[in-house]
Tab-separated table of C-alpha atoms and ligand atoms in Angstrom:
chain	number	residue	atom	x	y	z
A	1	MET	CA	18.839	157.743	-79.471
A	2	THR	CA	16.781	157.361	-82.598
A	3	TYR	CA	13.847	158.960	-84.321
A	4	ILE	CA	10.626	156.993	-84.670
A	5	VAL	CA	7.500	157.099	-86.812
A	6	GLY	CA	4.440	157.400	-84.605
A	7	ASP	CA	0.661	157.119	-84.668
A	8	ASN	CA	-0.231	159.848	-87.125
A	9	CYS	CA	1.594	158.207	-90.024
A	10	ILE	CA	-0.845	155.291	-89.878
A	11	GLY	CA	-3.463	155.506	-92.615
A	12	CYS	CA	-1.729	158.518	-94.231
A	13	LYS	CA	1.782	157.468	-95.360
A	14	TYR	CA	2.763	160.695	-97.110
A	15	THR	CA	6.352	159.399	-97.665
A	16	ASP	CA	8.001	162.844	-97.906
A	17	CYS	CA	10.319	161.607	-95.165
A	18	VAL	CA	12.111	158.959	-97.230
A	19	GLU	CA	13.624	161.382	-99.728
A	20	VAL	CA	15.760	163.168	-97.163
A	21	CYS	CA	17.115	160.268	-95.083
A	22	PRO	CA	20.875	160.004	-95.686
A	23	VAL	CA	21.044	156.358	-94.584
A	24	ASP	CA	17.816	154.971	-96.149
A	25	CYS	CA	16.444	153.546	-92.920
A	26	PHE	CA	12.689	153.836	-93.627
A	27	TYR	CA	10.719	150.615	-94.135
A	28	GLU	CA	7.268	150.351	-95.646
A	29	GLY	CA	4.209	148.639	-94.269
A	30	GLU	CA	0.786	148.587	-95.864
A	31	THR	CA	-0.464	151.555	-93.839
A	32	MET	CA	2.630	153.237	-92.316
A	33	LEU	CA	6.395	153.548	-92.462
A	34	VAL	CA	8.848	152.773	-89.668
A	35	ILE	CA	12.456	153.752	-88.953
A	36	HIS	CA	15.053	151.132	-88.041
A	37	PRO	CA	16.352	152.393	-84.669
A	38	ASP	CA	19.771	150.805	-85.142
A	39	GLU	CA	20.295	152.383	-88.561
A	40	CYS	CA	18.998	155.897	-87.834
A	41	ILE	CA	21.887	158.311	-87.225
A	42	ASP	CA	19.694	160.830	-85.389
A	43	CYS	CA	20.251	163.605	-87.912
A	44	GLY	CA	16.682	164.873	-87.503
A	45	VAL	CA	16.214	166.066	-91.081
A	46	CYS	CA	13.135	163.901	-91.653
A	47	GLU	CA	11.153	165.323	-88.742
A	48	PRO	CA	10.108	168.649	-90.349
A	49	GLU	CA	9.432	166.976	-93.717
A	50	CYS	CA	6.420	164.996	-92.496
A	51	PRO	CA	3.119	166.774	-93.309
A	52	ALA	CA	1.415	164.737	-90.589
A	53	ASP	CA	4.018	165.610	-87.928
A	54	ALA	CA	4.412	161.899	-87.204
A	55	ILE	CA	8.193	161.701	-86.650
A	56	ARG	CA	9.595	162.152	-83.159
A	57	PRO	CA	12.906	161.717	-81.305
A	58	ASP	CA	12.794	158.891	-78.768
A	59	THR	CA	13.795	161.368	-76.067
A	60	GLU	CA	10.150	162.488	-75.964
A	61	PRO	CA	7.929	160.888	-73.305
A	62	GLY	CA	5.679	158.061	-74.438
A	63	THR	CA	7.801	156.952	-77.371
A	64	GLU	CA	9.098	153.674	-75.867
A	65	GLU	CA	6.369	151.483	-77.370
A	66	TRP	CA	6.932	153.155	-80.729
A	67	VAL	CA	10.649	152.393	-80.693
A	68	GLU	CA	9.798	148.718	-80.280
A	69	LEU	CA	7.107	148.808	-82.974
A	70	ASN	CA	9.504	150.580	-85.360
A	71	ARG	CA	12.243	148.037	-84.622
A	72	LYS	CA	9.971	145.017	-85.046
A	73	TYR	CA	8.544	145.995	-88.402
A	74	ALA	CA	11.783	147.457	-89.821
A	75	GLU	CA	13.063	143.872	-89.656
A	76	LEU	CA	10.027	142.552	-91.553
A	77	TRP	CA	9.127	145.187	-94.147
A	78	PRO	CA	10.977	146.309	-97.329
A	79	VAL	CA	13.091	149.449	-97.463
A	80	ILE	CA	11.575	152.504	-99.149
A	81	ILE	CA	13.761	155.270	-100.570
A	82	THR	CA	11.454	156.849	-103.158
A	83	GLN	CA	8.484	159.077	-102.428
A	84	LYS	CA	5.117	157.824	-103.691
A	85	ASP	CA	1.491	158.936	-103.524
A	86	PRO	CA	0.008	159.004	-100.011
A	87	LEU	CA	-2.831	156.658	-99.108
A	88	PRO	CA	-6.105	157.853	-100.699
A	89	GLU	CA	-7.699	158.809	-97.377
A	90	ALA	CA	-4.575	160.535	-96.027
A	91	ASP	CA	-5.935	164.052	-95.699
A	92	GLU	CA	-9.140	162.874	-93.989
A	93	ARG	CA	-7.252	160.716	-91.509
A	94	ASP	CA	-4.542	163.232	-90.648
A	95	GLY	CA	-4.937	164.044	-86.961
A	96	GLU	CA	-7.411	161.284	-86.061
A	97	GLN	CA	-6.925	159.593	-82.688
A	98	ASP	CA	-6.224	155.889	-82.035
A	99	LYS	CA	-5.005	155.161	-85.523
A	100	LEU	CA	-2.995	152.164	-84.331
A	101	GLU	CA	-6.223	150.390	-83.419
A	102	LYS	CA	-8.149	151.615	-86.442
A	103	TYR	CA	-5.783	151.340	-89.380
A	104	PHE	CA	-2.543	149.528	-88.518
A	105	SER	CA	-1.675	146.538	-90.700
A	106	GLU	CA	1.145	144.056	-90.182
A	107	GLU	CA	1.298	143.459	-93.923
A	108	PRO	CA	4.339	144.802	-95.770
A	109	GLY	CA	4.154	147.607	-98.295
A	110	GLU	CA	5.727	147.415	-101.728
A	111	GLY	CA	8.903	149.294	-100.844
A	112	GLY	CA	10.954	150.882	-103.572
B	201	SF4	FE1	16.944	159.104	-91.421
B	201	SF4	FE2	17.958	161.163	-90.060
B	201	SF4	FE3	15.342	160.649	-89.946
B	201	SF4	FE4	17.065	159.015	-88.745
B	201	SF4	S1	16.644	161.143	-88.212
B	201	SF4	S2	15.316	158.401	-90.028
B	201	SF4	S3	18.799	159.098	-90.163
B	201	SF4	S4	16.491	161.289	-91.772
B	202	F3S	FE1	4.511	158.802	-92.537
B	202	F3S	FE2	5.072	161.342	-92.409
B	202	F3S	FE3	6.715	159.760	-93.619
B	202	F3S	S1	3.053	160.464	-92.725
B	202	F3S	S2	5.376	158.199	-94.458
B	202	F3S	S3	6.219	159.706	-91.481
B	202	F3S	S4	6.150	161.785	-94.278
């Protein structure tokens, strides 16, 4: 199994999650982070750290498409291991529906 970053990260990107990952398997896009499913060791420590409650185990229903999205972009985006400021609109967007359609970007983030 693996953990994945899901819809509610998009447009928020709080980045609290990256500080606790023991294997540094978060990757940064312009508007969200993803987890590399092959590098995640399923420790679960990142899940409660996310203020947006965006991290889920892939054993939950409906996560299949997110595993594939996380895998695809983890191969394309830079690793991020240091917490940074969230996106400016993070608090307003937290909890919005359909964020994949509204805010997702294929562009990489800066990483770091
Ligand atoms: Fe990293 Fe553990 Fe979260 Fe996987 S579950 S992304 S290994 S902190
Ligand atoms: Fe995203 Fe939550 Fe991490 S909003 S960047 S998964 S702390």
